[in-house]
Amino acid sequence: NAGVMQNPRHLVRRRGQEARLRCSPMKGHSHVYWYRQLPEEGLKFMVYLQKENIIDESGMPKERFSAEFPKEGPSILRIQQVVRGDSAAYFCASSPPLAAAVDTQYFGPGTRLTVL
Amino acid sequence: GENVEQHPSTLSVQEGDSAVIKCTYSDSASNYFPWYKQELGKGPQLIIDIRSNVGEKKDQRIAVTLNKTAKHFSLHITETQPEDSAVYFCAAGPNDYKLSFGAGTTVTVRA
């Protein structure tokens, strides 16, 4: 059973460009979470999604950031008009459906975004 | 919201000794307390978790204790080995989904 997959692993963008980060949850998992990790800091919750629904986006900046988890395909975290402060590692996690241990989150390897 | 504090920020131990990391949290609604190990360049990996109805849980050389009254929980690693060297994160959250993480402890096991 493959784990959570994220791509790309490393992404370099210039200021003003768009960044798209992809996350494929573990097989059978229907909940996806995105976190951001700044250097030498813990992870900060950004958004929680289920298929075709955003459940909680309270940790996501109001502007330039958006997330989706379509019926088919991976979850996408999109950052428009990137700025240097967006440079961080972005981690995706997934968990099983509510009937199982919904709060056991399994993390992907992360995407390291560098904004030049 | 939840605020999780983690201490110490760095910990160096001799191989074979024990390592203890402590975390405190602020929100009494938190019921789930996982611990993650993160190796360089990788994502956090769940190593053990504890829920509010349990005071202590053990898995081989790793144990976690929880004191809900005092709002703190701890990770204990016994008989440390070089492969235990990593950054360890505690987290706390309600049963549904949102986890708040501590800032991490960099553990170095000296051979």
PDB file of N, CA, C and O in Angstrom, chain A residues 9 33 35 37 41-43 45 48 56 58 91 102-105 107-109 112, chain B residues 32 36 38 41-46 49 51 89 95-99 101-103:
ATOM      1  N   ARG A   9       8.739  17.220  -5.554  1.00  0.00           N
ATOM      2  CA  ARG A   9       9.412  17.242  -4.265  1.00  0.00           C
ATOM      3  C   ARG A   9      10.091  18.594  -4.041  1.00  0.00           C
ATOM      4  O   ARG A   9      10.186  19.064  -2.910  1.00  0.00           O
ATOM      5  N   TYR A  33      -5.212  16.861   4.359  1.00  0.00           N
ATOM      6  CA  TYR A  33      -4.848  18.062   5.125  1.00  0.00           C
ATOM      7  C   TYR A  33      -3.573  18.627   4.530  1.00  0.00           C
ATOM      8  O   TYR A  33      -2.686  17.883   4.124  1.00  0.00           O
ATOM      9  N   TYR A  35      -0.332  21.279   5.397  1.00  0.00           N
ATOM     10  CA  TYR A  35       0.396  21.999   6.435  1.00  0.00           C
ATOM     11  C   TYR A  35       1.580  22.717   5.796  1.00  0.00           C
ATOM     12  O   TYR A  35       2.123  22.281   4.784  1.00  0.00           O
ATOM     13  N   GLN A  37       5.479  24.267   6.758  1.00  0.00           N
ATOM     14  CA  GLN A  37       6.561  24.229   7.744  1.00  0.00           C
ATOM     15  C   GLN A  37       7.643  25.195   7.329  1.00  0.00           C
ATOM     16  O   GLN A  37       8.292  25.014   6.304  1.00  0.00           O
ATOM     17  N   GLU A  41      10.752  25.295  12.429  1.00  0.00           N
ATOM     18  CA  GLU A  41       9.477  25.472  13.098  1.00  0.00           C
ATOM     19  C   GLU A  41       8.618  24.226  12.927  1.00  0.00           C
ATOM     20  O   GLU A  41       8.882  23.372  12.092  1.00  0.00           O
ATOM     21  N   GLY A  42       7.579  24.144  13.754  1.00  0.00           N
ATOM     22  CA  GLY A  42       6.625  23.054  13.605  1.00  0.00           C
ATOM     23  C   GLY A  42       5.697  23.295  12.445  1.00  0.00           C
ATOM     24  O   GLY A  42       5.704  24.348  11.817  1.00  0.00           O
ATOM     25  N   LEU A  43       4.883  22.307  12.165  1.00  0.00           N
ATOM     26  CA  LEU A  43       3.929  22.418  11.074  1.00  0.00           C
ATOM     27  C   LEU A  43       2.741  23.271  11.493  1.00  0.00           C
ATOM     28  O   LEU A  43       2.267  23.192  12.618  1.00  0.00           O
ATOM     29  N   PHE A  45      -1.180  24.139  10.476  1.00  0.00           N
ATOM     30  CA  PHE A  45      -2.345  23.693   9.722  1.00  0.00           C
ATOM     31  C   PHE A  45      -2.798  24.770   8.746  1.00  0.00           C
ATOM     32  O   PHE A  45      -2.851  25.950   9.081  1.00  0.00           O
ATOM     33  N   TYR A  48      -8.253  21.647   5.498  1.00  0.00           N
ATOM     34  CA  TYR A  48      -8.721  20.262   5.594  1.00  0.00           C
ATOM     35  C   TYR A  48      -9.788  20.075   4.521  1.00  0.00           C
ATOM     36  O   TYR A  48     -10.738  20.848   4.439  1.00  0.00           O
ATOM     37  N   ASP A  56     -12.410  22.917   6.317  1.00  0.00           N
ATOM     38  CA  ASP A  56     -11.873  23.982   7.172  1.00  0.00           C
ATOM     39  C   ASP A  56     -10.655  24.590   6.494  1.00  0.00           C
ATOM     40  O   ASP A  56      -9.695  23.868   6.245  1.00  0.00           O
ATOM     41  N   SER A  58      -9.315  27.540   7.735  1.00  0.00           N
ATOM     42  CA  SER A  58      -9.025  28.626   8.661  1.00  0.00           C
ATOM     43  C   SER A  58      -7.531  28.942   8.776  1.00  0.00           C
ATOM     44  O   SER A  58      -7.167  30.030   9.197  1.00  0.00           O
ATOM     45  N   PHE A  91       3.479  20.203   3.439  1.00  0.00           N
ATOM     46  CA  PHE A  91       3.200  18.790   3.653  1.00  0.00           C
ATOM     47  C   PHE A  91       1.711  18.522   3.525  1.00  0.00           C
ATOM     48  O   PHE A  91       0.869  19.295   3.987  1.00  0.00           O
ATOM     49  N   VAL A 102     -10.197   8.612  12.264  1.00  0.00           N
ATOM     50  CA  VAL A 102     -10.118   9.784  11.402  1.00  0.00           C
ATOM     51  C   VAL A 102      -8.956  10.682  11.778  1.00  0.00           C
ATOM     52  O   VAL A 102      -8.431  11.397  10.956  1.00  0.00           O
ATOM     53  N   ASP A 103      -8.544  10.640  13.033  1.00  0.00           N
ATOM     54  CA  ASP A 103      -7.523  11.596  13.434  1.00  0.00           C
ATOM     55  C   ASP A 103      -6.114  11.047  13.343  1.00  0.00           C
ATOM     56  O   ASP A 103      -5.190  11.693  13.782  1.00  0.00           O
ATOM     57  N   THR A 104      -5.922   9.882  12.801  1.00  0.00           N
ATOM     58  CA  THR A 104      -4.573   9.380  12.570  1.00  0.00           C
ATOM     59  C   THR A 104      -4.139   9.831  11.188  1.00  0.00           C
ATOM     60  O   THR A 104      -4.607   9.303  10.187  1.00  0.00           O
ATOM     61  N   GLN A 105      -3.272  10.824  11.159  1.00  0.00           N
ATOM     62  CA  GLN A 105      -2.863  11.413   9.900  1.00  0.00           C
ATOM     63  C   GLN A 105      -1.510  10.860   9.465  1.00  0.00           C
ATOM     64  O   GLN A 105      -0.586  10.774  10.267  1.00  0.00           O
ATOM     65  N   PHE A 107       1.605  11.403   6.787  1.00  0.00           N
ATOM     66  CA  PHE A 107       2.168  12.503   6.020  1.00  0.00           C
ATOM     67  C   PHE A 107       2.929  12.041   4.788  1.00  0.00           C
ATOM     68  O   PHE A 107       3.562  10.987   4.780  1.00  0.00           O
ATOM     69  N   GLY A 108       2.893  12.877   3.779  1.00  0.00           N
ATOM     70  CA  GLY A 108       3.715  12.679   2.602  1.00  0.00           C
ATOM     71  C   GLY A 108       5.103  13.251   2.821  1.00  0.00           C
ATOM     72  O   GLY A 108       5.380  13.843   3.868  1.00  0.00           O
ATOM     73  N   PRO A 109       5.993  13.131   1.820  1.00  0.00           N
ATOM     74  CA  PRO A 109       7.375  13.585   1.959  1.00  0.00           C
ATOM     75  C   PRO A 109       7.537  15.089   1.844  1.00  0.00           C
ATOM     76  O   PRO A 109       8.603  15.623   2.131  1.00  0.00           O
ATOM     77  N   ARG A 112       9.153  21.115  -1.245  1.00  0.00           N
ATOM     78  CA  ARG A 112       9.914  22.264  -0.805  1.00  0.00           C
ATOM     79  C   ARG A 112       9.876  23.357  -1.863  1.00  0.00           C
ATOM     80  O   ARG A 112      10.428  23.166  -2.943  1.00  0.00           O
TER      81      ARG A 112
ATOM     82  N   TYR B  32      -6.550  14.250  21.384  1.00  0.00           N
ATOM     83  CA  TYR B  32      -5.680  13.357  20.604  1.00  0.00           C
ATOM     84  C   TYR B  32      -4.280  13.948  20.586  1.00  0.00           C
ATOM     85  O   TYR B  32      -4.102  15.125  20.272  1.00  0.00           O
ATOM     86  N   TYR B  36       5.413  12.671  16.227  1.00  0.00           N
ATOM     87  CA  TYR B  36       5.959  12.411  14.903  1.00  0.00           C
ATOM     88  C   TYR B  36       7.473  12.508  14.931  1.00  0.00           C
ATOM     89  O   TYR B  36       8.049  13.328  15.654  1.00  0.00           O
ATOM     90  N   GLN B  38      10.656  13.180  12.357  1.00  0.00           N
ATOM     91  CA  GLN B  38      10.965  13.694  11.026  1.00  0.00           C
ATOM     92  C   GLN B  38      12.461  13.624  10.776  1.00  0.00           C
ATOM     93  O   GLN B  38      13.257  14.257  11.478  1.00  0.00           O
ATOM     94  N   GLY B  41      14.865  15.908   5.282  1.00  0.00           N
ATOM     95  CA  GLY B  41      14.367  15.815   3.920  1.00  0.00           C
ATOM     96  C   GLY B  41      13.137  14.948   3.744  1.00  0.00           C
ATOM     97  O   GLY B  41      12.698  14.699   2.619  1.00  0.00           O
ATOM     98  N   LYS B  42      12.563  14.513   4.857  1.00  0.00           N
ATOM     99  CA  LYS B  42      11.393  13.645   4.766  1.00  0.00           C
ATOM    100  C   LYS B  42      10.209  14.244   5.501  1.00  0.00           C
ATOM    101  O   LYS B  42      10.352  15.190   6.274  1.00  0.00           O
ATOM    102  N   GLY B  43       9.035  13.656   5.269  1.00  0.00           N
ATOM    103  CA  GLY B  43       7.849  14.089   5.976  1.00  0.00           C
ATOM    104  C   GLY B  43       7.790  13.485   7.368  1.00  0.00           C
ATOM    105  O   GLY B  43       8.454  12.495   7.666  1.00  0.00           O
ATOM    106  N   PRO B  44       6.994  14.071   8.262  1.00  0.00           N
ATOM    107  CA  PRO B  44       6.836  13.513   9.608  1.00  0.00           C
ATOM    108  C   PRO B  44       6.201  12.126   9.554  1.00  0.00           C
ATOM    109  O   PRO B  44       5.287  11.893   8.773  1.00  0.00           O
ATOM    110  N   GLN B  45       6.713  11.237  10.383  1.00  0.00           N
ATOM    111  CA  GLN B  45       6.167   9.889  10.463  1.00  0.00           C
ATOM    112  C   GLN B  45       5.594   9.670  11.858  1.00  0.00           C
ATOM    113  O   GLN B  45       6.284   9.902  12.858  1.00  0.00           O
ATOM    114  N   LEU B  46       4.350   9.201  11.908  1.00  0.00           N
ATOM    115  CA  LEU B  46       3.720   8.926  13.188  1.00  0.00           C
ATOM    116  C   LEU B  46       4.448   7.778  13.892  1.00  0.00           C
ATOM    117  O   LEU B  46       4.666   6.716  13.305  1.00  0.00           O
ATOM    118  N   ASP B  49       0.817   7.479  19.405  1.00  0.00           N
ATOM    119  CA  ASP B  49      -0.194   8.469  19.746  1.00  0.00           C
ATOM    120  C   ASP B  49      -0.948   8.015  20.989  1.00  0.00           C
ATOM    121  O   ASP B  49      -0.890   6.850  21.385  1.00  0.00           O
ATOM    122  N   ARG B  51      -4.667   8.913  23.333  1.00  0.00           N
ATOM    123  CA  ARG B  51      -5.942   9.621  23.365  1.00  0.00           C
ATOM    124  C   ARG B  51      -6.314   9.908  24.801  1.00  0.00           C
ATOM    125  O   ARG B  51      -5.774   9.322  25.724  1.00  0.00           O
ATOM    126  N   PHE B  89       8.279  15.856  16.849  1.00  0.00           N
ATOM    127  CA  PHE B  89       7.221  16.843  17.040  1.00  0.00           C
ATOM    128  C   PHE B  89       6.095  16.232  17.854  1.00  0.00           C
ATOM    129  O   PHE B  89       5.647  15.114  17.565  1.00  0.00           O
ATOM    130  N   ASN B  95     -10.794  15.469  18.476  1.00  0.00           N
ATOM    131  CA  ASN B  95     -10.926  14.175  17.824  1.00  0.00           C
ATOM    132  C   ASN B  95     -11.165  14.278  16.327  1.00  0.00           C
ATOM    133  O   ASN B  95     -10.970  13.310  15.630  1.00  0.00           O
ATOM    134  N   ASP B  96     -11.601  15.428  15.870  1.00  0.00           N
ATOM    135  CA  ASP B  96     -11.934  15.470  14.450  1.00  0.00           C
ATOM    136  C   ASP B  96     -10.713  15.616  13.561  1.00  0.00           C
ATOM    137  O   ASP B  96     -10.354  14.670  12.871  1.00  0.00           O
ATOM    138  N   TYR B  97     -10.072  16.727  13.550  1.00  0.00           N
ATOM    139  CA  TYR B  97      -9.030  16.804  12.543  1.00  0.00           C
ATOM    140  C   TYR B  97      -7.881  17.770  12.793  1.00  0.00           C
ATOM    141  O   TYR B  97      -6.760  17.493  12.431  1.00  0.00           O
ATOM    142  N   LYS B  98      -8.090  18.904  13.379  1.00  0.00           N
ATOM    143  CA  LYS B  98      -7.068  19.951  13.345  1.00  0.00           C
ATOM    144  C   LYS B  98      -5.990  19.714  14.390  1.00  0.00           C
ATOM    145  O   LYS B  98      -6.259  19.685  15.587  1.00  0.00           O
ATOM    146  N   LEU B  99      -4.762  19.529  13.936  1.00  0.00           N
ATOM    147  CA  LEU B  99      -3.633  19.328  14.832  1.00  0.00           C
ATOM    148  C   LEU B  99      -2.815  20.605  14.939  1.00  0.00           C
ATOM    149  O   LEU B  99      -2.533  21.257  13.939  1.00  0.00           O
ATOM    150  N   PHE B 101       0.948  21.747  16.223  1.00  0.00           N
ATOM    151  CA  PHE B 101       2.236  21.114  16.462  1.00  0.00           C
ATOM    152  C   PHE B 101       3.120  21.965  17.358  1.00  0.00           C
ATOM    153  O   PHE B 101       3.085  23.196  17.314  1.00  0.00           O
ATOM    154  N   GLY B 102       3.954  21.274  18.133  1.00  0.00           N
ATOM    155  CA  GLY B 102       5.029  21.956  18.825  1.00  0.00           C
ATOM    156  C   GLY B 102       6.127  22.331  17.843  1.00  0.00           C
ATOM    157  O   GLY B 102       6.093  21.925  16.678  1.00  0.00           O
ATOM    158  N   ALA B 103       7.104  23.081  18.319  1.00  0.00           N
ATOM    159  CA  ALA B 103       8.159  23.586  17.436  1.00  0.00           C
ATOM    160  C   ALA B 103       9.230  22.552  17.119  1.00  0.00           C
ATOM    161  O   ALA B 103      10.074  22.770  16.257  1.00  0.00           O
TER     162      ALA B 103
END
